[in-house]
């Protein structure tokens, strides 16, 4: 956790308030504000059930990770546990897959920022906004971990207060206006609660799971937290409450204020692409222009918050991988302020490609990135589930006491594994993202080839000793 390099070590400067807000804010991002558009078209009001099921699955996965983190807080998080409890290749794969994931997420968030800026200034190209925000966020992360924590604290606070205020405002409008189109009955009168049946909900499953991508990054903060045994369990246990409030609550209000069919029609009006947030469109459509402008600002800060966390998480992951020997040793070096500078710079160079991508091919960038991110998330979550299975079996055999046991082991592990298979099935059945599902085995084989080149040793599927 604190392995010193030639230049220093990571510092425990993240306090309880930082971790709690990072955890709270980590559930609110592009997946909710932008990704919800496609889910609404597929599932209609059934999105409420979808988010509840998806939130429960993610809660179990985070409990798996949390049980291991409380006993062994490591900068490498799930990459460390995969390396230790599954095998060297699993650690190598989960680490580099996550680095690729966070680079893709960084690209997505930078693209989304540009889309939200265009709500106010349509003539500003997305690539210009992406370039400015890229420089700003990376500059903050170069200062120290406390700067990241403070930046993320206030970003998270803004979007949490805003979502709660949005829900409260929506409830007020529903209870005080006499507009027949603004009624809670919109949740079941526009073709029913599941207008496309369970098939529609099933086909939305992969996108629902994408919305929760990023909650696992809480693990990277464990090594720089003052009291990991106290704050990590608290943050994880509140996950279901956050899902019910932020996702289910906000969607219930959103779909009550505007019939879901009208909302989808507005979202697809711009050439068939979801370039606007459903939250902003609803308030704009009601004539609540001030609320729409305020909400767009909040969504903008939420997007910057997620990118800020991606820069932080990928750098700490690379630092942890360097300690384990799964990344170049130079990435494990930190400066006198405890910042792994090279681990920030190298992923940043790749993320900067987003600026170029938005310049040469602005159309369809968000849809492409979402599908690739979902594929990478499946790999990460699957490795967390398997790592925890082996971890529990090993420590149960030893009789090791643990203070934060995941519930219903091993049933919940197997339920989550089945869910990961279903996500891949949905991707295979969805033309727009099918290529990403096919890319999963190709990517794993490519990482395996790199692994063999680096270590020149075969894969061990199960680690039998620690």
PDB file of N, CA and C in Angstrom, residues 37 40-41 44-45 179-183 186-187 189-191 195 254-270 274 276-286:
ATOM      1  N   UNK A  37     -31.245   7.619 -21.945  1.00  0.00           N
ATOM      2  CA  UNK A  37     -32.100   7.872 -23.106  1.00  0.00           C
ATOM      3  C   UNK A  37     -32.440   6.587 -23.848  1.00  0.00           C
ATOM      4  N   UNK A  40     -34.769   4.189 -21.812  1.00  0.00           N
ATOM      5  CA  UNK A  40     -36.179   4.596 -21.785  1.00  0.00           C
ATOM      6  C   UNK A  40     -36.887   4.128 -23.054  1.00  0.00           C
ATOM      7  N   UNK A  41     -36.231   4.221 -24.198  1.00  0.00           N
ATOM      8  CA  UNK A  41     -36.855   3.780 -25.443  1.00  0.00           C
ATOM      9  C   UNK A  41     -37.135   2.277 -25.418  1.00  0.00           C
ATOM     10  N   UNK A  44     -39.248   1.718 -21.510  1.00  0.00           N
ATOM     11  CA  UNK A  44     -40.303   2.609 -21.053  1.00  0.00           C
ATOM     12  C   UNK A  44     -40.204   2.826 -19.550  1.00  0.00           C
ATOM     13  N   UNK A  45     -41.317   2.954 -18.848  1.00  0.00           N
ATOM     14  CA  UNK A  45     -41.270   3.126 -17.383  1.00  0.00           C
ATOM     15  C   UNK A  45     -40.650   1.936 -16.664  1.00  0.00           C
ATOM     16  N   UNK A 179     -51.978  20.205 -15.327  1.00  0.00           N
ATOM     17  CA  UNK A 179     -51.700  19.755 -16.691  1.00  0.00           C
ATOM     18  C   UNK A 179     -51.929  18.246 -16.773  1.00  0.00           C
ATOM     19  N   UNK A 180     -52.851  17.789 -17.615  1.00  0.00           N
ATOM     20  CA  UNK A 180     -53.164  16.352 -17.664  1.00  0.00           C
ATOM     21  C   UNK A 180     -52.009  15.487 -18.150  1.00  0.00           C
ATOM     22  N   UNK A 181     -51.000  16.112 -18.815  1.00  0.00           N
ATOM     23  CA  UNK A 181     -49.857  15.324 -19.293  1.00  0.00           C
ATOM     24  C   UNK A 181     -48.804  15.134 -18.206  1.00  0.00           C
ATOM     25  N   UNK A 182     -48.970  15.863 -17.078  1.00  0.00           N
ATOM     26  CA  UNK A 182     -48.020  15.745 -15.975  1.00  0.00           C
ATOM     27  C   UNK A 182     -48.695  15.015 -14.818  1.00  0.00           C
ATOM     28  N   UNK A 183     -48.578  13.706 -14.826  1.00  0.00           N
ATOM     29  CA  UNK A 183     -49.230  12.885 -13.819  1.00  0.00           C
ATOM     30  C   UNK A 183     -48.461  11.587 -13.622  1.00  0.00           C
ATOM     31  N   UNK A 186     -48.590   8.453 -15.875  1.00  0.00           N
ATOM     32  CA  UNK A 186     -47.780   8.244 -17.082  1.00  0.00           C
ATOM     33  C   UNK A 186     -46.911   6.997 -16.959  1.00  0.00           C
ATOM     34  N   UNK A 187     -46.678   6.552 -15.729  1.00  0.00           N
ATOM     35  CA  UNK A 187     -45.829   5.387 -15.516  1.00  0.00           C
ATOM     36  C   UNK A 187     -46.506   4.085 -15.941  1.00  0.00           C
ATOM     37  N   UNK A 189     -49.903   4.263 -17.990  1.00  0.00           N
ATOM     38  CA  UNK A 189     -50.976   4.451 -18.978  1.00  0.00           C
ATOM     39  C   UNK A 189     -50.478   4.566 -20.417  1.00  0.00           C
ATOM     40  N   UNK A 190     -49.198   4.791 -20.625  1.00  0.00           N
ATOM     41  CA  UNK A 190     -48.665   4.943 -21.981  1.00  0.00           C
ATOM     42  C   UNK A 190     -48.161   3.588 -22.508  1.00  0.00           C
ATOM     43  N   UNK A 191     -49.089   2.640 -22.633  1.00  0.00           N
ATOM     44  CA  UNK A 191     -48.703   1.315 -23.106  1.00  0.00           C
ATOM     45  C   UNK A 191     -48.367   0.356 -21.999  1.00  0.00           C
ATOM     46  N   UNK A 195     -44.088  -1.414 -21.613  1.00  0.00           N
ATOM     47  CA  UNK A 195     -44.745  -1.305 -22.927  1.00  0.00           C
ATOM     48  C   UNK A 195     -44.187  -2.255 -23.972  1.00  0.00           C
ATOM     49  N   UNK A 254     -39.110  12.023 -13.657  1.00  0.00           N
ATOM     50  CA  UNK A 254     -38.902  12.386 -15.058  1.00  0.00           C
ATOM     51  C   UNK A 254     -40.023  11.840 -15.944  1.00  0.00           C
ATOM     52  N   UNK A 255     -40.355  10.568 -15.775  1.00  0.00           N
ATOM     53  CA  UNK A 255     -41.342   9.917 -16.639  1.00  0.00           C
ATOM     54  C   UNK A 255     -42.775  10.239 -16.220  1.00  0.00           C
ATOM     55  N   UNK A 256     -42.948  10.836 -15.047  1.00  0.00           N
ATOM     56  CA  UNK A 256     -44.270  11.320 -14.654  1.00  0.00           C
ATOM     57  C   UNK A 256     -44.533  12.695 -15.256  1.00  0.00           C
ATOM     58  N   UNK A 257     -43.505  13.498 -15.357  1.00  0.00           N
ATOM     59  CA  UNK A 257     -43.654  14.858 -15.882  1.00  0.00           C
ATOM     60  C   UNK A 257     -43.912  14.872 -17.383  1.00  0.00           C
ATOM     61  N   UNK A 258     -43.357  13.891 -18.089  1.00  0.00           N
ATOM     62  CA  UNK A 258     -43.525  13.815 -19.537  1.00  0.00           C
ATOM     63  C   UNK A 258     -43.738  12.360 -19.939  1.00  0.00           C
ATOM     64  N   UNK A 259     -44.777  12.037 -20.710  1.00  0.00           N
ATOM     65  CA  UNK A 259     -44.967  10.666 -21.165  1.00  0.00           C
ATOM     66  C   UNK A 259     -43.711  10.149 -21.862  1.00  0.00           C
ATOM     67  N   UNK A 260     -43.341   8.911 -21.571  1.00  0.00           N
ATOM     68  CA  UNK A 260     -42.073   8.393 -22.097  1.00  0.00           C
ATOM     69  C   UNK A 260     -42.034   8.386 -23.621  1.00  0.00           C
ATOM     70  N   UNK A 261     -43.188   8.218 -24.257  1.00  0.00           N
ATOM     71  CA  UNK A 261     -43.223   8.215 -25.722  1.00  0.00           C
ATOM     72  C   UNK A 261     -42.880   9.591 -26.279  1.00  0.00           C
ATOM     73  N   UNK A 262     -43.384  10.650 -25.637  1.00  0.00           N
ATOM     74  CA  UNK A 262     -43.062  12.013 -26.060  1.00  0.00           C
ATOM     75  C   UNK A 262     -41.586  12.314 -25.848  1.00  0.00           C
ATOM     76  N   UNK A 263     -41.064  11.830 -24.717  1.00  0.00           N
ATOM     77  CA  UNK A 263     -39.665  12.073 -24.392  1.00  0.00           C
ATOM     78  C   UNK A 263     -38.739  11.418 -25.410  1.00  0.00           C
ATOM     79  N   UNK A 264     -39.038  10.184 -25.775  1.00  0.00           N
ATOM     80  CA  UNK A 264     -38.215   9.475 -26.765  1.00  0.00           C
ATOM     81  C   UNK A 264     -38.278  10.188 -28.111  1.00  0.00           C
ATOM     82  N   UNK A 265     -39.456  10.675 -28.484  1.00  0.00           N
ATOM     83  CA  UNK A 265     -39.603  11.393 -29.754  1.00  0.00           C
ATOM     84  C   UNK A 265     -38.733  12.642 -29.773  1.00  0.00           C
ATOM     85  N   UNK A 266     -38.683  13.363 -28.641  1.00  0.00           N
ATOM     86  CA  UNK A 266     -37.839  14.560 -28.560  1.00  0.00           C
ATOM     87  C   UNK A 266     -36.361  14.199 -28.643  1.00  0.00           C
ATOM     88  N   UNK A 267     -35.997  13.117 -27.967  1.00  0.00           N
ATOM     89  CA  UNK A 267     -34.592  12.716 -27.938  1.00  0.00           C
ATOM     90  C   UNK A 267     -34.090  12.296 -29.309  1.00  0.00           C
ATOM     91  N   UNK A 268     -34.965  11.705 -30.109  1.00  0.00           N
ATOM     92  CA  UNK A 268     -34.559  11.199 -31.412  1.00  0.00           C
ATOM     93  C   UNK A 268     -34.748  12.224 -32.522  1.00  0.00           C
ATOM     94  N   UNK A 269     -35.239  13.406 -32.150  1.00  0.00           N
ATOM     95  CA  UNK A 269     -35.520  14.420 -33.158  1.00  0.00           C
ATOM     96  C   UNK A 269     -34.261  14.889 -33.873  1.00  0.00           C
ATOM     97  N   UNK A 270     -33.131  14.863 -33.174  1.00  0.00           N
ATOM     98  CA  UNK A 270     -31.891  15.370 -33.761  1.00  0.00           C
ATOM     99  C   UNK A 270     -31.171  14.339 -34.604  1.00  0.00           C
ATOM    100  N   UNK A 274     -28.894  10.367 -29.606  1.00  0.00           N
ATOM    101  CA  UNK A 274     -29.232  10.894 -28.287  1.00  0.00           C
ATOM    102  C   UNK A 274     -28.171  11.909 -27.874  1.00  0.00           C
ATOM    103  N   UNK A 276     -28.821  14.880 -26.502  1.00  0.00           N
ATOM    104  CA  UNK A 276     -29.259  15.734 -25.405  1.00  0.00           C
ATOM    105  C   UNK A 276     -29.646  14.875 -24.214  1.00  0.00           C
ATOM    106  N   UNK A 277     -29.629  15.475 -23.044  1.00  0.00           N
ATOM    107  CA  UNK A 277     -30.023  14.759 -21.838  1.00  0.00           C
ATOM    108  C   UNK A 277     -31.537  14.769 -21.700  1.00  0.00           C
ATOM    109  N   UNK A 278     -32.163  13.627 -21.364  1.00  0.00           N
ATOM    110  CA  UNK A 278     -33.616  13.617 -21.149  1.00  0.00           C
ATOM    111  C   UNK A 278     -34.036  14.540 -20.020  1.00  0.00           C
ATOM    112  N   UNK A 279     -33.176  14.725 -19.016  1.00  0.00           N
ATOM    113  CA  UNK A 279     -33.499  15.600 -17.889  1.00  0.00           C
ATOM    114  C   UNK A 279     -33.646  17.049 -18.361  1.00  0.00           C
ATOM    115  N   UNK A 280     -32.709  17.485 -19.183  1.00  0.00           N
ATOM    116  CA  UNK A 280     -32.752  18.861 -19.683  1.00  0.00           C
ATOM    117  C   UNK A 280     -33.946  19.056 -20.613  1.00  0.00           C
ATOM    118  N   UNK A 281     -34.209  18.068 -21.478  1.00  0.00           N
ATOM    119  CA  UNK A 281     -35.311  18.191 -22.423  1.00  0.00           C
ATOM    120  C   UNK A 281     -36.650  18.301 -21.722  1.00  0.00           C
ATOM    121  N   UNK A 282     -36.843  17.554 -20.649  1.00  0.00           N
ATOM    122  CA  UNK A 282     -38.114  17.593 -19.927  1.00  0.00           C
ATOM    123  C   UNK A 282     -38.374  18.976 -19.358  1.00  0.00           C
ATOM    124  N   UNK A 283     -37.382  19.551 -18.680  1.00  0.00           N
ATOM    125  CA  UNK A 283     -37.581  20.867 -18.075  1.00  0.00           C
ATOM    126  C   UNK A 283     -37.695  21.961 -19.129  1.00  0.00           C
ATOM    127  N   UNK A 284     -36.965  21.829 -20.238  1.00  0.00           N
ATOM    128  CA  UNK A 284     -37.078  22.806 -21.316  1.00  0.00           C
ATOM    129  C   UNK A 284     -38.462  22.740 -21.942  1.00  0.00           C
ATOM    130  N   UNK A 285     -38.949  21.523 -22.131  1.00  0.00           N
ATOM    131  CA  UNK A 285     -40.253  21.336 -22.751  1.00  0.00           C
ATOM    132  C   UNK A 285     -41.388  21.889 -21.921  1.00  0.00           C
ATOM    133  N   UNK A 286     -41.220  21.948 -20.617  1.00  0.00           N
ATOM    134  CA  UNK A 286     -42.255  22.487 -19.730  1.00  0.00           C
ATOM    135  C   UNK A 286     -42.160  24.005 -19.613  1.00  0.00           C
TER     136      UNK A 286
END
